[in-house]
Amino acid sequence: MVAPMVLAESVRKSFGMVEVLRGIDLEVAAGEVMVIIGPSGSGKSTFLRCINHLEKINSGRLSVDGELVGYREHGGKIFELKDREVCRKRAEIGIVFQHFNLFPHMTVLGNIIEAPVRVKGQEKTEAIANARRLLTQVGLADRETAYPAQLSGGQKQRIAIARALAMEPKLMLFDEPTSALDPELVGEVLDVMKQLAKAGMTMVVVTHEIGFAREVGDSLVFMDEGIIVERGHPKEIINSPKHERTRAFLSKVL
Amino acid sequence: MTQLGPARTTAPTPSAIRAVPVRHPGRWVAAAVLLVLIAMAVDAVVFARVKRGNSLQTRFGWHVVSQFFLSHEVLHGLIVTLELTVIAMAIGIAGGVLLAVMRLAINPIVRWVAWSYIWFFRGTPVLVQLLFWFNLSYVFPQISLGIPFGPSWINLNANSLITPFIAAFVGLGLNEAAYMSEIVRAGILSVDEGQTEAASALGMNRILLMRRVVLPQAMRVIIPPTGNETISMLKTSSLASVITVTELLYSVQLIYASTYQIVPMLLVASLWYLIVTSVLSVGQFYIERYFGRGSSHAQPLTPFQKFRKSIVTVHQAMPLPGPRDAGSPLAGRKER
Ligand SMILES: Nc1ncnc2c1ncn2[C@@H]1O[C@H](COP(=O)(O)OP(=O)(O)O)[C@@H](O)[C@H]1O
Ligand SMILES: [Mg+2]
């Protein structure tokens, strides 16, 4: 049996006195596209950030591709990973943020080749060739010398996706990638994501785009107040939610 | 595409408003008073002559100014001043970045050390610090390198090691580091947290993301006050005259100590300070422009660009013979 790409067992996370994740159990298989929906403040972003160790979990087990996130298990004991090892693990997971977070002082090409060259030690010529291929893939081959401020929101987000893909991640996390976009620009970003899903990328997508969940998602998770309320096949949950909270939420976003 | 053009030009243009402007007699009076005052000042400074001994001289002794302005001693003093400024600022900036990063460190001891340093150096006058470094050999006659509290390998005589010049740039630089650290820290904190997050998510370690992502963006906030600090350092370096460094001020002081031409010699020094600060201000403008690239704000124009633009706008303001395709809002837009 292959290890799941993401495996969460009773994951808990608090900020001070407030418990934001209250026991998350969840499994994402390799090649699966999982969509997470839920009201604002329910802990979706926090959960994604835990997966690539931008936040430390307080209890439970969280592993990616069969290895614990942020720790190493050895002889029944758990050791914290060194900064260098944490960085190496993060490099294998791509994340796309709601607000793009492109590096404004670098050109589009600079943004994409930065991590492959500086973190992975890739040859610059190779990184550039790679970046150009990705730019074509996201439909922005002609913008490589532009600065982020000269791009539209949709273009920025497509560059952010290309930047994450340049590290050749085995898992891609999306945190509301279209929430900051004007409605007419949402489609171009979703198209790139659909294409990525079709190519077999394992993806965890937090979004309010129910259409995307229905069309592309292999599974759908509804989160509320730090717990998973309901999960299942997207079409089933969207058409006939079992829980009252899911129904109430869906009626608001549909 | 061309329909838009003619439609625009044939539309009736509203005639310009011709109104009687409001009179501002107060402005005229103020301007006249100021002009008279300026004329009096120029006369006093440049033209008026007073009798000194048996000759008639300008009040400020301009013949002495011109005699010494390019003299060897003054130029040497100017170079020492520039050296002091550059070295002290280099120490200040390097130390400031280090202290700023230390203040944002995770280790509380590191944070505390940086905080104490800043507290001490900002809390005491820089003149006192200079005198302290100048007299360091009194406290530490020997400077040794070796194992802490253990044997030492190299012993140096502090009196010969710490010349007045070294005492000056060490004193000015270490003091500057305390101020620069606050500037650098404000710059670092001005960078959006999402930037650090994105860089870490790409696998960058703390040093790499500081060097490649945070500091270059912090520069936009750091550069303007650093320019001011440099200009201020140029002038503060004159304090080194107190510890016998022959920089610009001490050089002219040495001259007037024998010629008694105090005011003209102070004018020589002041004119040089003015010239160098003006040059530095121009340099600051171009550096700020460079670090503002990629910003959504329009960059300020360089004087050359302003000149070119004024020529181009004169051209455009002239009546055009007919509609131009290039001026149409649809021209040049790419099909998607
Ligand atoms: N760094 C933090 N410090 C304190 N509280 C936080 C922090 N990050 C998130 N929270 C809190 O955790 C809760 C869940 O936030 P988040 O995961 O962003 O929710 P979602 O993405 O589902 O909207 C919110 O109440 C938020 O205020
Ligand atoms: Mg969120």
CSV table of C-alpha atoms in Angstrom, one decimal, chain B residues 48-268:
chain,number,residue,atom,x,y,z
B,48,ALA,CA,30.1,96.3,1.8
B,49,ARG,CA,33.7,97.1,2.9
B,50,VAL,CA,35.0,97.9,6.3
B,51,LYS,CA,38.3,99.5,7.3
B,52,ARG,CA,40.7,97.0,8.9
B,53,GLY,CA,44.1,98.3,9.8
B,54,ASN,CA,44.9,100.6,6.9
B,55,SER,CA,43.1,98.8,4.1
B,56,LEU,CA,39.5,98.6,3.0
B,57,GLN,CA,38.2,95.0,3.0
B,58,THR,CA,34.9,93.1,2.5
B,59,ARG,CA,33.2,92.3,5.7
B,60,PHE,CA,33.7,88.6,5.4
B,61,GLY,CA,37.2,88.8,4.0
B,62,TRP,CA,36.5,87.2,0.6
B,63,HIS,CA,40.1,87.7,-0.6
B,64,VAL,CA,41.2,85.4,2.3
B,65,VAL,CA,38.5,82.9,1.4
B,66,SER,CA,39.7,82.7,-2.2
B,67,GLN,CA,43.3,82.6,-1.1
B,68,PHE,CA,42.8,79.5,1.1
B,69,PHE,CA,39.8,77.8,-0.6
B,70,LEU,CA,42.0,75.5,-2.7
B,71,SER,CA,45.0,75.5,-0.5
B,72,HIS,CA,46.8,72.3,0.2
B,73,GLU,CA,45.9,72.2,3.9
B,74,VAL,CA,42.2,72.8,3.3
B,75,LEU,CA,42.0,70.2,0.5
B,76,HIS,CA,43.8,67.7,2.7
B,77,GLY,CA,41.3,68.4,5.5
B,78,LEU,CA,38.4,67.9,3.1
B,79,ILE,CA,39.8,64.5,2.1
B,80,VAL,CA,40.1,63.5,5.7
B,81,THR,CA,36.5,64.6,6.3
B,82,LEU,CA,35.3,62.5,3.4
B,83,GLU,CA,37.3,59.5,4.5
B,84,LEU,CA,35.9,59.8,8.0
B,85,THR,CA,32.4,60.1,6.7
B,86,VAL,CA,32.7,57.1,4.4
B,87,ILE,CA,34.4,54.8,6.9
B,88,ALA,CA,32.1,55.8,9.8
B,89,MET,CA,29.0,55.4,7.7
B,90,ALA,CA,30.2,52.0,6.5
B,91,ILE,CA,30.7,50.9,10.1
B,92,GLY,CA,27.4,52.5,11.0
B,93,ILE,CA,25.4,50.7,8.2
B,94,ALA,CA,27.1,47.3,8.7
B,95,GLY,CA,26.6,47.6,12.5
B,96,GLY,CA,23.1,48.9,12.1
B,97,VAL,CA,22.0,45.9,9.9
B,98,LEU,CA,23.6,43.5,12.4
B,99,LEU,CA,21.9,45.2,15.4
B,100,ALA,CA,18.6,45.4,13.6
B,101,VAL,CA,18.7,41.6,12.8
B,102,MET,CA,19.8,40.9,16.4
B,103,ARG,CA,16.9,42.9,17.8
B,104,LEU,CA,14.5,40.7,15.7
B,105,ALA,CA,16.3,37.5,16.6
B,106,ILE,CA,14.6,34.6,18.4
B,107,ASN,CA,17.3,34.3,21.1
B,108,PRO,CA,16.4,36.7,24.0
B,109,ILE,CA,20.1,37.2,25.0
B,110,VAL,CA,20.9,38.3,21.5
B,111,ARG,CA,17.9,40.7,21.5
B,112,TRP,CA,18.9,42.1,24.9
B,113,VAL,CA,22.5,42.7,23.9
B,114,ALA,CA,21.4,44.7,20.9
B,115,TRP,CA,18.9,46.7,22.9
B,116,SER,CA,21.6,47.6,25.5
B,117,TYR,CA,24.0,48.7,22.9
B,118,ILE,CA,21.5,51.0,21.4
B,119,TRP,CA,20.4,52.3,24.8
B,120,PHE,CA,24.0,53.1,25.7
B,121,PHE,CA,25.2,54.7,22.5
B,122,ARG,CA,22.1,56.8,21.9
B,123,GLY,CA,22.0,57.8,25.6
B,124,THR,CA,25.5,59.4,25.7
B,125,PRO,CA,26.8,62.4,23.6
B,126,VAL,CA,28.9,61.4,20.6
B,127,LEU,CA,31.5,64.1,21.6
B,128,VAL,CA,31.9,62.3,25.0
B,129,GLN,CA,32.2,58.9,23.1
B,130,LEU,CA,34.9,60.4,20.9
B,131,LEU,CA,36.9,61.7,23.9
B,132,PHE,CA,36.5,58.3,25.4
B,133,TRP,CA,37.9,56.4,22.4
B,134,PHE,CA,40.7,59.0,22.2
B,135,ASN,CA,41.7,58.2,25.8
B,136,LEU,CA,41.1,54.4,25.6
B,137,SER,CA,44.8,53.7,26.3
B,138,TYR,CA,44.2,55.1,29.8
B,139,VAL,CA,41.7,52.3,30.5
B,140,PHE,CA,43.3,49.5,28.3
B,141,PRO,CA,47.0,50.2,28.0
B,142,GLN,CA,47.4,46.7,26.4
B,143,ILE,CA,45.1,45.1,23.9
B,144,SER,CA,45.5,41.4,23.8
B,145,LEU,CA,44.2,38.6,21.6
B,146,GLY,CA,43.8,35.2,23.1
B,147,ILE,CA,41.5,32.9,25.0
B,148,PRO,CA,39.0,34.7,27.3
B,149,PHE,CA,40.4,34.8,30.8
B,150,GLY,CA,43.2,32.6,29.5
B,151,PRO,CA,46.6,33.1,27.9
B,152,SER,CA,47.0,35.8,25.2
B,153,TRP,CA,49.0,35.5,22.0
B,154,ILE,CA,49.2,39.0,20.7
B,155,ASN,CA,49.8,42.1,22.8
B,156,LEU,CA,49.5,45.5,21.3
B,157,ASN,CA,50.1,48.9,22.8
B,158,ALA,CA,46.8,50.8,22.7
B,159,ASN,CA,48.5,54.2,22.5
B,160,SER,CA,50.2,53.4,19.2
B,161,LEU,CA,47.3,51.3,17.9
B,162,ILE,CA,44.6,53.9,18.4
B,163,THR,CA,45.6,57.0,16.5
B,164,PRO,CA,43.3,60.0,16.6
B,165,PHE,CA,41.9,59.1,13.2
B,166,ILE,CA,41.1,55.6,14.2
B,167,ALA,CA,39.5,56.8,17.5
B,168,ALA,CA,37.4,59.2,15.4
B,169,PHE,CA,36.0,56.7,12.9
B,170,VAL,CA,35.5,54.0,15.5
B,171,GLY,CA,33.7,56.5,17.8
B,172,LEU,CA,31.5,58.0,15.0
B,173,GLY,CA,30.8,54.6,13.4
B,174,LEU,CA,29.8,52.8,16.6
B,175,ASN,CA,27.6,55.7,17.6
B,176,GLU,CA,26.0,55.8,14.1
B,177,ALA,CA,25.3,52.0,14.2
B,178,ALA,CA,22.9,52.6,17.1
B,179,TYR,CA,20.9,55.1,15.0
B,180,MET,CA,21.2,53.1,11.8
B,181,SER,CA,19.8,50.0,13.5
B,182,GLU,CA,16.6,51.8,14.2
B,183,ILE,CA,16.3,52.9,10.6
B,184,VAL,CA,17.1,49.4,9.3
B,185,ARG,CA,14.6,47.8,11.8
B,186,ALA,CA,11.8,50.1,10.7
B,187,GLY,CA,12.7,49.1,7.1
B,188,ILE,CA,12.5,45.4,7.9
B,189,LEU,CA,9.3,45.7,9.7
B,190,SER,CA,7.8,47.6,6.8
B,191,VAL,CA,8.1,44.6,4.6
B,192,ASP,CA,4.8,42.6,4.3
B,193,GLU,CA,4.8,39.4,6.4
B,194,GLY,CA,3.5,37.5,3.3
B,195,GLN,CA,6.9,38.0,1.7
B,196,THR,CA,8.7,36.1,4.5
B,197,GLU,CA,6.0,33.5,4.4
B,198,ALA,CA,6.2,33.0,0.6
B,199,ALA,CA,10.0,32.8,0.8
B,200,SER,CA,10.0,30.3,3.6
B,201,ALA,CA,7.4,28.2,1.8
B,202,LEU,CA,9.8,28.1,-1.1
B,203,GLY,CA,12.4,26.5,1.2
B,204,MET,CA,14.5,29.6,1.8
B,205,ASN,CA,16.3,29.8,5.2
B,206,ARG,CA,16.3,32.9,7.4
B,207,ILE,CA,19.6,34.3,6.1
B,208,LEU,CA,18.7,33.8,2.5
B,209,LEU,CA,15.2,35.3,2.8
B,210,MET,CA,16.6,38.2,4.7
B,211,ARG,CA,19.3,38.9,2.1
B,212,ARG,CA,17.3,38.2,-1.1
B,213,VAL,CA,13.7,39.1,-0.2
B,214,VAL,CA,13.4,41.3,2.9
B,215,LEU,CA,16.4,43.6,2.9
B,216,PRO,CA,16.1,44.6,-0.8
B,217,GLN,CA,12.5,45.7,-0.1
B,218,ALA,CA,13.4,47.3,3.2
B,219,MET,CA,15.8,49.5,1.2
B,220,ARG,CA,13.1,51.7,-0.1
B,221,VAL,CA,12.3,52.7,3.5
B,222,ILE,CA,15.9,52.6,4.6
B,223,ILE,CA,17.6,54.7,1.9
B,224,PRO,CA,16.1,58.1,2.4
B,225,PRO,CA,16.9,58.4,6.1
B,226,THR,CA,20.3,56.9,5.5
B,227,GLY,CA,21.0,59.7,3.0
B,228,ASN,CA,20.1,62.1,5.7
B,229,GLU,CA,22.4,60.3,8.2
B,230,THR,CA,25.3,60.5,5.7
B,231,ILE,CA,24.8,64.2,5.3
B,232,SER,CA,24.5,64.6,9.0
B,233,MET,CA,27.7,62.5,9.5
B,234,LEU,CA,29.6,64.7,7.2
B,235,LYS,CA,28.9,67.6,9.5
B,236,THR,CA,29.2,65.6,12.7
B,237,SER,CA,32.7,64.5,11.7
B,238,SER,CA,33.8,68.0,12.5
B,239,LEU,CA,33.7,67.0,16.1
B,240,ALA,CA,36.8,65.0,15.4
B,241,SER,CA,38.6,68.3,15.5
B,242,VAL,CA,38.4,68.1,19.2
B,243,ILE,CA,40.6,65.0,19.3
B,244,THR,CA,43.2,66.6,16.9
B,245,VAL,CA,42.1,64.9,13.7
B,246,THR,CA,43.1,67.2,10.9
B,247,GLU,CA,39.8,67.1,9.1
B,248,LEU,CA,38.2,70.1,7.4
B,249,LEU,CA,37.3,72.1,10.5
B,250,TYR,CA,40.6,71.4,12.4
B,251,SER,CA,42.6,72.3,9.2
B,252,VAL,CA,41.1,75.7,9.0
B,253,GLN,CA,41.4,76.2,12.7
B,254,LEU,CA,45.1,75.5,12.4
B,255,ILE,CA,45.4,78.1,9.7
B,256,TYR,CA,43.5,80.8,11.6
B,257,ALA,CA,45.4,80.0,14.8
B,258,SER,CA,48.4,81.7,13.1
B,259,THR,CA,46.7,84.2,10.7
B,260,TYR,CA,43.8,85.2,13.0
B,261,GLN,CA,41.5,85.3,10.0
B,262,ILE,CA,38.8,83.4,11.9
B,263,VAL,CA,35.6,84.3,10.0
B,264,PRO,CA,37.0,83.9,6.4
B,265,MET,CA,38.5,80.5,7.3
B,266,LEU,CA,35.2,79.3,8.8
B,267,LEU,CA,33.6,80.4,5.6
B,268,VAL,CA,36.0,78.3,3.6
